[in-house]
Amino acid sequence: MPEGPSPGQNHLLAELPADVMARLMPLELVTMPLGKVLYESGDTLRHVYFPTDSIVSLLYVMESGASAEISVVGNEGLIGVALFMGGESTPSRAIVQSAGHAYRLPGQVIKEEFNRHGALLQLILRYIQALLTQMAQTAVCNRHHTIDQQLCRWLLLSLDRLPGNQLTMTQELIANMLGVRREGVTDAAGKLQKLGIIEYSRGHITVLNRDALEQLSCECYAVVKKETDRLLPYLTQSAHSDVEKVYIDQ
Amino acid sequence: MPEGPSPGQNHLLAELPADVMARLMPLELVTMPLGKVLYESGDTLRHVYFPTDSIVSLLYVMESGASAEISVVGNEGLIGVALFMGGESTPSRAIVQSAGHAYRLPGQVIKEEFNRHGALLQLILRYIQALLTQMAQTAVCNRHHTIDQQLCRWLLLSLDRLPGNQLTMTQELIANMLGVRREGVTDAAGKLQKLGIIEYSRGHITVLNRDALEQLSCECYAVVKKETDRLLPYLTQSAHSDVEKVYIDQ
DNA sequence: CCACCTCTGTGCGCTACCGCACATATGCAT
DNA sequence: ATGCATATGTGCGGTAGCGCACAGAGGTGG
């Protein structure tokens, strides 16, 4: 079943009715190389991105250079909500965390459609609430949970947004996302490997036992997952459904 | 200049045009006693609240009982955004952190007005972006900053939402908000008192040197303040303006 | 095959914060 | 005034994570 890229691989786009999609014609497929910065803190946003098989992290970088991931966005969401909100910019950076593709749309086009106050508005509002939940939970998690727990959460969040059970990610980068030392991640990942839950080598991580990850993760993963499913139910029924396809259990 | 409560004391309400306000007639003034829970995690929201001289904290309480403040809302904002988003509930608790008053509106009424897609929609969207910024910054702050710094940030956030330079708040409650030990707050507050920056006794804190607080605070306070001012500029020109009054420098 | 760069492993002293136990102080009610 | 509940101060051992330094290990390109 060879599959070319299609807008329907992004769950938000998949939900939009045909007439809306027709007005979003300027949709443009772009490649998302690892590490690419979609926008920098304070930049005026020019596009919104709907990831298909890529993952983007919203990262806050402090004056000191230390950083922390605020949110992670894959094919369930979009990057650039500030465009709708009237702000046009945010104090965070959007950076590609897992290479792949996304559909891109000029800010002007999506704003016009948004201002029709139709299906897109409703969908975006729900998505924003899911985003609020994710950010809130990140704050809680940063306060109370160990690196071990957070690594599990982070792996699960990434896994949910990728087709297979592999991710390409060095411990250094994970440390950046979690806002901790690289050595801390080495420790935590080492434990998981000894337990046979993951396997990794030089930036390639394979998850062998997803259930165990969920066991070891803090409650934060489940809370965010549950709330996202509640807010955007149809969007998560199938991990990689196509517009034209019948939904199937994965 | 004796001042009774007026909807205009809430900055969001103050910004709404007269015709919108006319449709929000069911506005009801309610007292907000310290510790009152406006809604519990998962509750279906029945009202939205526009604080005038009260402060409400959005608190996440974990399975273990540990907690963390997600956001703080005073007369610059409103409580209950989930009503607009299509979610109807959130996984957090809203609790009155500083006693006072608020204007309350049945969810149905505000939703109807929201769905007219007029001035209220625009205002709420901007407010939500400010909220997103505050949550994101909370996450970062929890990750990287010391209790000392966070206490300063927290005091400033509260101060901005109150008329005077006093707040009624035990160290125990502050510890709950920050998600740290009470003793940690005692330590930090003790230092500030020794420096002559604050003065406190049994739940009453007086800020003597606001500038010093800003110096000792982490950058998080300034980032949130700046972004809020940018997104909702007119709202912050005067701390306690009335609808009918000309704006004056406080 | 070798050199090199990147990624991962490990050790060590240090600090912030935790959990607990208990001492002291302060306002309020009678 | 006197008691009492609540708020605050302090000390102590334990731990998670930090910053740093450096040692292997594994790809990649010449």
Coordinates of C-alpha atoms (C1' of nucleotides) in Angstrom, one line a residue:
Chain A
M1 CA 0.0 0.0 0.0
P2 CA 2.4 2.7 -1.2
E3 CA 1.1 6.1 0.0
G4 CA 2.0 9.4 -1.4
P5 CA 1.6 12.5 0.8
S6 CA -1.9 13.7 1.1
P7 CA -3.5 16.6 3.1
G8 CA -5.7 14.0 4.7
Q9 CA -2.8 12.7 6.7
N10 CA -3.1 15.7 8.9
H11 CA -6.1 15.0 11.1
L12 CA -7.3 18.6 11.2
L13 CA -7.3 18.9 7.4
A14 CA -9.0 15.6 7.2
E15 CA -11.9 16.9 9.2
L16 CA -12.5 20.0 7.1
P17 CA -15.5 19.8 4.7
A18 CA -14.8 19.9 1.0
D19 CA -15.9 23.5 0.4
V20 CA -13.5 24.7 3.0
M21 CA -10.7 22.6 1.6
A22 CA -11.5 24.1 -1.8
R23 CA -10.7 27.6 -0.5
L24 CA -7.5 26.4 1.0
M25 CA -6.2 25.5 -2.4
P26 CA -2.8 27.2 -1.9
L27 CA -1.9 24.3 0.3
E28 CA 1.7 23.5 -0.4
L29 CA 3.6 20.4 0.6
V30 CA 7.0 21.2 2.2
T31 CA 9.7 19.0 3.5
M32 CA 10.6 19.4 7.2
P33 CA 14.2 18.6 7.8
L34 CA 15.4 17.9 11.3
G35 CA 16.3 21.0 13.2
K36 CA 14.6 23.4 10.8
V37 CA 13.3 26.5 12.6
L38 CA 9.8 27.4 11.4
Y39 CA 9.8 30.6 13.4
E40 CA 11.9 32.2 16.0
S41 CA 10.6 33.8 19.2
G42 CA 8.9 37.1 18.4
D43 CA 8.8 36.5 14.6
T44 CA 5.8 37.6 12.7
L45 CA 4.2 34.4 11.5
R46 CA 4.0 34.0 7.7
H47 CA 2.5 30.5 7.4
V48 CA 0.7 27.9 9.3
Y49 CA 1.9 24.3 9.0
F50 CA -0.1 21.1 9.1
P51 CA 2.4 18.2 9.8
T52 CA 1.7 14.9 8.1
D53 CA 4.6 12.7 9.1
S54 CA 6.8 15.2 10.8
I55 CA 6.9 16.4 14.4
V56 CA 7.4 20.0 15.5
S57 CA 8.3 21.2 19.0
L58 CA 7.4 24.5 20.5
L59 CA 10.5 25.4 22.5
Y60 CA 11.1 28.3 24.8
V61 CA 14.7 29.4 25.0
M62 CA 15.7 31.5 27.9
E63 CA 18.1 34.4 28.1
S64 CA 20.6 32.0 29.6
G65 CA 20.3 29.7 26.7
A66 CA 18.5 27.0 28.7
S67 CA 15.4 25.7 27.0
A68 CA 12.2 23.8 27.6
E69 CA 9.6 22.2 25.4
I70 CA 6.2 23.8 25.7
S71 CA 4.3 21.6 23.4
V72 CA 4.7 19.0 20.7
V73 CA 2.7 19.0 17.5
G74 CA 2.3 16.2 14.9
N75 CA -0.3 15.2 12.4
E76 CA -3.0 15.8 15.0
G77 CA -2.5 19.6 15.0
L78 CA -1.1 22.7 13.4
I79 CA 1.7 25.2 14.1
G80 CA 1.0 28.9 14.1
V81 CA -2.2 29.3 16.2
A82 CA -1.0 32.8 17.1
L83 CA -2.1 33.9 13.6
F84 CA -5.7 33.4 14.5
M85 CA -5.5 34.9 17.9
G86 CA -4.7 38.4 16.7
G87 CA -1.2 38.2 18.1
E88 CA 0.7 37.3 15.0
S89 CA 3.7 36.2 17.0
T90 CA 4.6 34.1 20.1
P91 CA 7.5 34.2 22.5
S92 CA 8.5 30.6 21.5
R93 CA 10.4 28.9 18.8
A94 CA 9.0 26.2 16.5
I95 CA 11.6 23.6 15.5
V96 CA 11.4 20.4 13.6
Q97 CA 12.0 17.6 16.0
S98 CA 11.4 14.7 13.7
A99 CA 11.9 15.1 9.9
G100 CA 9.1 14.6 7.5
H101 CA 6.6 16.7 5.7
A102 CA 3.9 19.2 6.3
Y103 CA 1.3 21.2 4.3
R104 CA 1.9 24.9 4.5
L105 CA -0.5 27.7 4.0
P106 CA 0.1 31.5 3.8
G107 CA -1.1 33.2 6.9
Q108 CA -3.4 35.5 4.9
V109 CA -5.3 32.5 3.4
I110 CA -5.9 30.7 6.6
K111 CA -6.9 33.9 8.4
E112 CA -9.5 34.7 5.7
E113 CA -11.0 31.2 6.1
F114 CA -10.9 31.5 9.9
N115 CA -12.8 34.8 9.7
R116 CA -15.7 33.1 7.9
H117 CA -16.4 31.7 11.3
G118 CA -17.3 28.3 10.0
A119 CA -16.0 24.7 10.4
L120 CA -12.4 25.9 10.6
L121 CA -13.1 28.1 13.6
Q122 CA -14.8 25.3 15.5
L123 CA -12.0 22.9 14.8
I124 CA -9.3 25.4 15.7
L125 CA -11.0 26.3 19.0
R126 CA -11.1 22.7 20.1
Y127 CA -7.5 22.2 19.0
I128 CA -6.5 25.2 21.1
Q129 CA -8.1 23.8 24.1
A130 CA -6.1 20.6 23.6
L131 CA -3.1 22.7 23.4
L132 CA -3.9 24.5 26.6
T133 CA -4.2 21.2 28.3
Q134 CA -0.9 20.0 27.0
M135 CA 0.9 23.2 28.1
A136 CA -0.7 23.0 31.6
Q137 CA 0.3 19.4 32.0
T138 CA 3.8 20.3 30.9
A139 CA 4.0 22.8 33.6
V140 CA 2.9 20.3 36.2
C141 CA 5.2 17.7 34.9
N142 CA 8.2 20.0 35.1
R143 CA 7.4 20.7 38.7
H144 CA 6.8 17.3 40.1
H145 CA 8.1 14.4 38.0
T146 CA 11.5 12.8 37.6
I147 CA 13.5 12.7 34.4
D148 CA 12.7 8.9 34.2
Q149 CA 9.0 9.6 34.1
Q150 CA 9.3 12.5 31.8
L151 CA 11.4 10.6 29.3
C152 CA 8.7 8.0 29.1
R153 CA 6.0 10.6 28.6
W154 CA 8.1 12.3 25.9
L155 CA 8.7 9.0 24.0
L156 CA 5.0 8.2 24.1
L157 CA 4.0 11.7 22.8
S158 CA 6.5 11.3 20.0
L159 CA 5.5 7.7 19.3
D160 CA 1.8 8.7 18.9
R161 CA 2.8 11.1 16.2
L162 CA 4.9 8.7 14.1
P163 CA 4.0 5.7 12.0
G164 CA 6.4 3.1 13.3
N165 CA 8.0 2.3 16.6
Q166 CA 11.3 4.0 15.8
L167 CA 12.4 7.6 16.3
T168 CA 15.5 9.4 15.3
M169 CA 16.6 11.5 18.2
T170 CA 19.9 11.9 20.1
Q171 CA 19.9 12.1 23.8
E172 CA 21.3 15.6 23.5
L173 CA 18.2 16.7 21.7
I174 CA 15.8 15.0 24.1
A175 CA 17.7 16.7 26.9
N176 CA 17.1 20.1 25.2
M177 CA 13.4 19.4 24.9
L178 CA 13.0 18.3 28.5
G179 CA 15.2 21.1 29.6
V180 CA 17.6 18.8 31.5
R181 CA 21.2 17.6 31.2
R182 CA 22.2 15.3 28.5
E183 CA 23.6 12.9 31.2
G184 CA 20.3 12.8 32.9
V185 CA 18.7 11.5 29.7
T186 CA 21.6 9.0 29.3
D187 CA 20.8 7.7 32.8
A188 CA 17.1 7.4 32.2
A189 CA 17.5 5.9 28.7
G190 CA 20.0 3.4 30.0
K191 CA 17.6 2.1 32.6
L192 CA 14.9 1.7 30.0
Q193 CA 17.3 -0.2 27.8
K194 CA 18.4 -2.5 30.6
L195 CA 14.8 -3.3 31.2
G196 CA 14.4 -4.2 27.5
I197 CA 11.8 -1.5 26.9
I198 CA 13.8 0.5 24.4
E199 CA 16.8 -0.1 22.3
Y200 CA 18.9 2.7 21.0
S201 CA 22.2 3.6 19.3
R202 CA 23.5 6.9 18.1
G203 CA 20.3 8.7 17.6
H204 CA 18.0 5.8 16.7
I205 CA 15.6 4.7 19.3
T206 CA 13.3 1.7 18.9
V207 CA 10.5 1.2 21.3
L208 CA 10.1 -2.5 22.1
N209 CA 7.5 -2.4 24.9
R210 CA 5.0 0.4 24.7
D211 CA 2.9 -0.8 27.5
A212 CA 5.9 -0.7 29.9
L213 CA 6.5 2.9 28.9
E214 CA 3.0 3.8 29.8
Q215 CA 3.5 2.1 33.1
L216 CA 6.6 4.0 33.9
S217 CA 5.4 7.3 32.7
C218 CA 3.8 9.8 35.0
E219 CA 0.0 10.4 34.7
C220 CA 0.7 13.4 32.5
Y221 CA 0.8 11.4 29.3
A222 CA -2.6 9.8 30.0
V223 CA -4.2 13.0 31.0
V224 CA -3.2 14.8 27.8
K225 CA -4.0 11.8 25.6
K226 CA -7.5 11.4 27.2
E227 CA -8.3 15.1 26.9
T228 CA -7.1 15.3 23.3
D229 CA -9.2 12.3 22.4
R230 CA -12.2 13.8 24.1
L231 CA -11.8 17.2 22.3
L232 CA -10.9 15.8 18.9
P233 CA -12.4 12.3 18.9
Y234 CA -12.8 11.6 15.2
L235 CA -9.3 12.9 14.7
T236 CA -7.6 10.1 16.6
Q237 CA -9.6 7.1 15.6
S238 CA -7.0 6.1 13.1
A239 CA -3.4 7.1 13.3
H240 CA -2.9 7.5 9.6
S241 CA -6.2 7.6 7.8
D242 CA -6.6 9.1 4.4
V243 CA -9.4 11.3 3.4
E244 CA -10.9 8.8 1.0
K245 CA -10.4 5.8 3.3
V246 CA -12.8 4.1 5.6
Y247 CA -11.6 4.2 9.2
I248 CA -10.1 1.0 10.4
D249 CA -8.8 -0.1 13.8
Q250 CA -5.1 0.1 13.7
Chain B
M1 CA -14.0 58.9 45.3
P2 CA -16.0 56.1 46.8
E3 CA -16.5 53.4 44.2
G4 CA -19.1 50.7 44.1
P5 CA -18.5 47.6 42.1
S6 CA -19.0 48.0 38.4
P7 CA -18.5 45.6 35.5
G8 CA -16.1 48.1 34.0
Q9 CA -13.6 47.1 36.7
N10 CA -13.0 44.0 34.7
H11 CA -10.8 45.0 31.8
L12 CA -12.4 42.6 29.4
L13 CA -15.9 43.8 30.1
A14 CA -14.7 47.4 30.0
E15 CA -13.6 46.8 26.4
L16 CA -16.9 45.4 25.1
P17 CA -19.1 47.8 23.1
A18 CA -22.4 48.9 24.6
D19 CA -24.6 46.7 22.3
V20 CA -22.7 43.6 23.4
M21 CA -23.0 44.6 27.1
A22 CA -26.7 45.1 26.6
R23 CA -27.0 41.5 25.6
L24 CA -25.0 40.4 28.6
M25 CA -27.6 41.8 30.9
P26 CA -27.8 38.7 33.1
L27 CA -24.4 39.8 34.5
E28 CA -24.6 39.1 38.2
L29 CA -22.2 40.4 40.9
V30 CA -21.0 37.6 43.2
T31 CA -18.7 37.6 46.2
M32 CA -15.6 35.5 45.9
P33 CA -14.5 34.2 49.3
L34 CA -11.0 33.0 49.8
G35 CA -10.7 29.3 49.0
K36 CA -14.0 29.0 47.1
V37 CA -13.8 26.5 44.3
L38 CA -15.5 27.8 41.2
Y39 CA -15.1 24.5 39.4
E40 CA -13.4 21.2 40.0
S41 CA -11.3 19.2 37.5
G42 CA -13.6 17.7 34.9
D43 CA -16.7 19.6 36.0
T44 CA -19.1 20.9 33.3
L45 CA -18.8 24.6 33.5
R46 CA -22.0 26.5 34.3
H47 CA -20.7 30.1 34.4
V48 CA -18.0 32.3 33.4
Y49 CA -16.5 34.7 35.9
F50 CA -15.1 38.2 35.3
P51 CA -13.1 39.1 38.4
T52 CA -13.1 42.7 39.5
D53 CA -11.1 42.8 42.7
S54 CA -10.6 39.1 43.3
I55 CA -7.9 36.8 42.0
V56 CA -8.5 33.2 40.9
S57 CA -5.9 30.5 40.4
L58 CA -6.2 27.7 38.0
L59 CA -4.7 24.8 39.9
Y60 CA -3.9 21.3 38.8
V61 CA -4.1 18.7 41.5
M62 CA -2.3 15.4 40.9
E63 CA -3.3 11.9 41.9
S64 CA -0.8 12.2 44.7
G65 CA -2.4 15.3 46.0
A66 CA 0.5 17.5 45.0
S67 CA -0.5 20.6 43.1
A68 CA 0.7 23.3 40.8
E69 CA -0.7 26.6 39.6
I70 CA -1.2 26.8 35.9
S71 CA -2.4 30.3 35.6
V72 CA -3.6 33.2 37.7
V73 CA -6.6 35.4 36.6
G74 CA -7.6 38.8 38.0
N75 CA -9.5 41.7 36.6
E76 CA -7.6 41.5 33.3
G77 CA -9.3 38.2 32.4
L78 CA -12.0 35.7 32.8
I79 CA -12.4 32.2 34.1
G80 CA -14.1 29.5 32.1
V81 CA -12.6 29.8 28.6
A82 CA -13.3 26.1 28.0
L83 CA -16.9 27.0 27.5
F84 CA -16.1 28.8 24.3
M85 CA -13.7 26.1 23.0
G86 CA -16.3 23.4 22.7
G87 CA -14.8 21.4 25.6
E88 CA -17.1 22.5 28.4
S89 CA -14.7 21.3 31.0
T90 CA -10.9 21.3 31.8
P91 CA -8.7 19.0 33.9
S92 CA -7.9 21.8 36.3
R93 CA -9.5 23.4 39.4
A94 CA -10.4 27.1 39.7
I95 CA -10.0 28.4 43.2
V96 CA -10.2 31.9 44.7
Q97 CA -6.8 32.9 45.8
S98 CA -7.6 36.4 46.9
A99 CA -11.1 37.3 48.1
G100 CA -13.2 39.9 46.4
H101 CA -15.9 40.1 43.7
A102 CA -16.6 39.0 40.2
Y103 CA -19.3 39.3 37.6
R104 CA -20.8 36.0 36.7
L105 CA -22.7 35.0 33.6
P106 CA -24.5 31.8 32.7
G107 CA -22.6 29.7 30.2
Q108 CA -25.5 29.7 27.8
V109 CA -25.6 33.5 27.6
I110 CA -21.9 34.0 27.0
K111 CA -21.8 31.2 24.5
E112 CA -24.6 32.8 22.5
E113 CA -22.8 36.1 22.4
F114 CA -19.6 34.4 21.5
N115 CA -21.3 32.7 18.6
R116 CA -22.3 36.0 17.1
H117 CA -18.6 36.2 16.2
G118 CA -18.3 39.8 17.0
A119 CA -16.3 41.9 19.4
L120 CA -16.4 39.3 22.1
L121 CA -14.8 36.7 19.9
Q122 CA -11.9 38.9 19.0
L123 CA -11.3 39.9 22.6
I124 CA -11.5 36.3 23.9
L125 CA -9.1 35.1 21.3
R126 CA -6.5 37.7 22.3
Y127 CA -7.1 36.8 25.9
I128 CA -6.5 33.1 25.2
Q129 CA -3.2 33.9 23.6
A130 CA -2.2 35.7 26.6
L131 CA -3.2 32.7 28.6
L132 CA -1.2 30.4 26.4
T133 CA 1.8 32.6 27.0
Q134 CA 1.3 32.5 30.8
M135 CA 1.0 28.8 30.8
A136 CA 4.0 28.3 28.6
Q137 CA 6.1 30.5 30.8
T138 CA 4.9 28.7 33.9
A139 CA 6.2 25.5 32.4
V140 CA 9.6 27.0 31.8
C141 CA 9.7 28.6 35.2
N142 CA 8.9 25.4 36.9
R143 CA 11.8 23.7 35.1
H144 CA 14.5 26.2 35.5
H145 CA 14.0 28.7 38.3
T146 CA 14.6 28.7 42.0
I147 CA 11.9 29.1 44.6
D148 CA 13.3 32.5 45.4
Q149 CA 12.8 33.7 41.9
Q150 CA 9.4 32.1 41.6
L151 CA 8.2 33.7 44.8
C152 CA 9.1 37.1 43.4
R153 CA 7.3 36.4 40.1
W154 CA 4.3 35.1 42.0
L155 CA 4.1 38.2 44.2
L156 CA 4.3 40.5 41.2
L157 CA 1.6 38.6 39.3
S158 CA -0.7 39.0 42.3
L159 CA 0.2 42.6 43.0
D160 CA -0.6 43.5 39.4
R161 CA -4.1 42.3 40.0
L162 CA -4.8 44.0 43.3
P163 CA -5.4 47.7 44.1
G164 CA -2.9 48.2 46.9
N165 CA 0.4 46.8 47.9
Q166 CA -1.0 44.2 50.4
L167 CA -2.0 40.7 49.9
T168 CA -3.7 38.2 52.2
M169 CA -2.0 34.9 51.7
T170 CA -0.3 32.4 54.0
Q171 CA 3.0 30.8 53.0
E172 CA 1.2 27.5 53.1
L173 CA -1.1 28.6 50.3
I174 CA 1.7 30.1 48.3
A175 CA 3.5 26.8 48.6
N176 CA 0.5 25.1 47.2
M177 CA 0.3 27.4 44.2
L178 CA 4.0 27.1 43.4
G179 CA 3.9 23.4 44.0
V180 CA 6.7 23.5 46.6
R181 CA 7.1 22.9 50.3
R182 CA 5.8 25.4 52.8
E183 CA 9.3 25.6 54.3
G184 CA 10.7 26.5 51.0
V185 CA 8.4 29.5 50.9
T186 CA 9.3 30.4 54.5
D187 CA 13.0 30.5 53.5
A188 CA 12.4 32.6 50.4
A189 CA 10.0 35.0 52.1
G190 CA 12.4 35.3 55.1
K191 CA 15.2 36.4 52.8
L192 CA 12.9 39.0 51.2
Q193 CA 11.9 40.3 54.6
K194 CA 15.5 40.6 55.7
L195 CA 16.2 42.6 52.7
G196 CA 13.3 44.9 53.6
I197 CA 11.5 44.2 50.3
I198 CA 8.4 42.7 51.9
E199 CA 6.9 42.5 55.4
Y200 CA 4.6 39.8 56.5
S201 CA 2.8 38.4 59.4
R202 CA 0.4 35.6 59.7
G203 CA -1.0 35.7 56.2
H204 CA -0.7 39.4 55.5
I205 CA 2.1 40.4 53.1
T206 CA 3.0 44.0 52.4
V207 CA 5.3 44.8 49.5
L208 CA 7.6 47.6 50.4
N209 CA 9.9 47.6 47.3
R210 CA 8.3 46.5 44.1
D211 CA 11.4 47.4 42.0
A212 CA 13.5 45.1 44.1
L213 CA 11.0 42.3 43.5
E214 CA 11.3 42.8 39.8
Q215 CA 15.1 42.7 40.1
L216 CA 15.1 39.4 42.0
S217 CA 12.4 37.8 39.9
C218 CA 13.2 35.6 36.9
E219 CA 12.6 36.9 33.4
C220 CA 9.3 35.0 33.4
Y221 CA 7.4 37.8 35.0
A222 CA 8.5 40.4 32.5
V223 CA 7.9 38.1 29.5
V224 CA 4.3 37.4 30.5
K225 CA 3.7 41.1 31.4
K226 CA 5.1 42.4 28.1
E227 CA 3.2 39.9 26.0
T228 CA -0.1 40.5 27.9
D229 CA 0.4 44.3 27.4
R230 CA 1.0 43.7 23.7
L231 CA -2.0 41.5 23.2
L232 CA -4.4 43.5 25.3
P233 CA -2.9 47.0 25.3
Y234 CA -5.9 49.2 26.1
L235 CA -6.9 46.8 28.9
T236 CA -3.9 47.6 31.0
Q237 CA -3.7 51.4 30.6
S238 CA -5.5 51.9 33.8
A239 CA -5.6 49.4 36.6
H240 CA -9.1 50.3 37.8
S241 CA -10.9 52.3 35.2
D242 CA -14.6 52.5 35.1
V243 CA -16.7 52.3 31.9
E244 CA -17.9 55.8 32.2
K245 CA -14.6 57.3 33.3
V246 CA -11.9 58.9 31.3
Y247 CA -8.7 56.9 31.6
I248 CA -6.3 58.4 34.1
D249 CA -2.7 57.6 35.0
Q250 CA -2.9 55.7 38.3
Chain C
dC1 C1' 41.8 1.1 6.9
dC2 C1' 42.4 5.1 9.4
dA3 C1' 41.2 9.5 11.2
dC4 C1' 37.7 12.1 13.0
dC5 C1' 33.5 13.6 14.7
dT6 C1' 29.5 12.6 17.1
dC7 C1' 27.1 10.1 20.5
dT8 C1' 27.0 7.7 24.8
dG9 C1' 28.8 6.2 29.4
dT10 C1' 30.7 7.2 34.0
dG11 C1' 32.5 9.4 38.0
dC12 C1' 32.7 13.3 41.4
dG13 C1' 31.6 17.2 44.2
dC14 C1' 27.9 20.5 44.8
dT15 C1' 23.3 22.7 45.4
dA16 C1' 18.4 23.1 45.8
dC17 C1' 14.8 21.0 47.4
dC18 C1' 12.4 17.4 49.9
dG19 C1' 10.2 15.0 54.1
dC20 C1' 10.0 15.1 58.7
dA21 C1' 10.1 16.7 63.4
dC22 C1' 9.5 20.0 66.5
dA23 C1' 10.1 24.8 68.5
dT24 C1' 8.2 29.4 68.6
dA25 C1' 5.3 33.2 67.6
dT26 C1' 0.8 35.6 66.9
dG27 C1' -3.8 36.7 66.6
dC28 C1' -8.6 35.5 68.1
dA29 C1' -12.3 33.9 71.1
dT30 C1' -14.0 33.5 75.6
Chain D
dA1 C1' -5.8 37.8 80.5
dT2 C1' -5.8 32.9 79.0
dG3 C1' -6.0 29.4 76.1
dC4 C1' -5.9 27.6 71.4
dA5 C1' -5.6 27.1 66.6
dT6 C1' -2.9 28.7 63.1
dA7 C1' 1.2 30.6 61.1
dT8 C1' 6.0 30.7 60.9
dG9 C1' 11.1 29.4 62.0
dT10 C1' 14.7 25.9 62.1
dG11 C1' 17.4 21.9 61.9
dC12 C1' 18.8 17.4 59.8
dG13 C1' 19.4 13.6 56.8
dG14 C1' 18.4 12.1 52.1
dT15 C1' 18.0 12.6 47.1
dA16 C1' 17.5 14.3 42.3
dG17 C1' 19.7 16.7 39.3
dC18 C1' 23.6 19.9 38.0
dG19 C1' 28.2 21.2 36.0
dC20 C1' 32.3 19.5 34.7
dA21 C1' 35.8 16.3 33.0
dC22 C1' 37.0 12.7 30.4
dA23 C1' 36.7 7.9 28.6
dG24 C1' 34.9 4.6 25.3
dA25 C1' 32.1 3.5 21.0
dG26 C1' 30.3 3.8 16.7
dG27 C1' 29.5 5.7 12.3
dT28 C1' 31.4 8.3 8.1
dG29 C1' 34.5 10.2 4.8
dG30 C1' 39.0 10.3 3.1

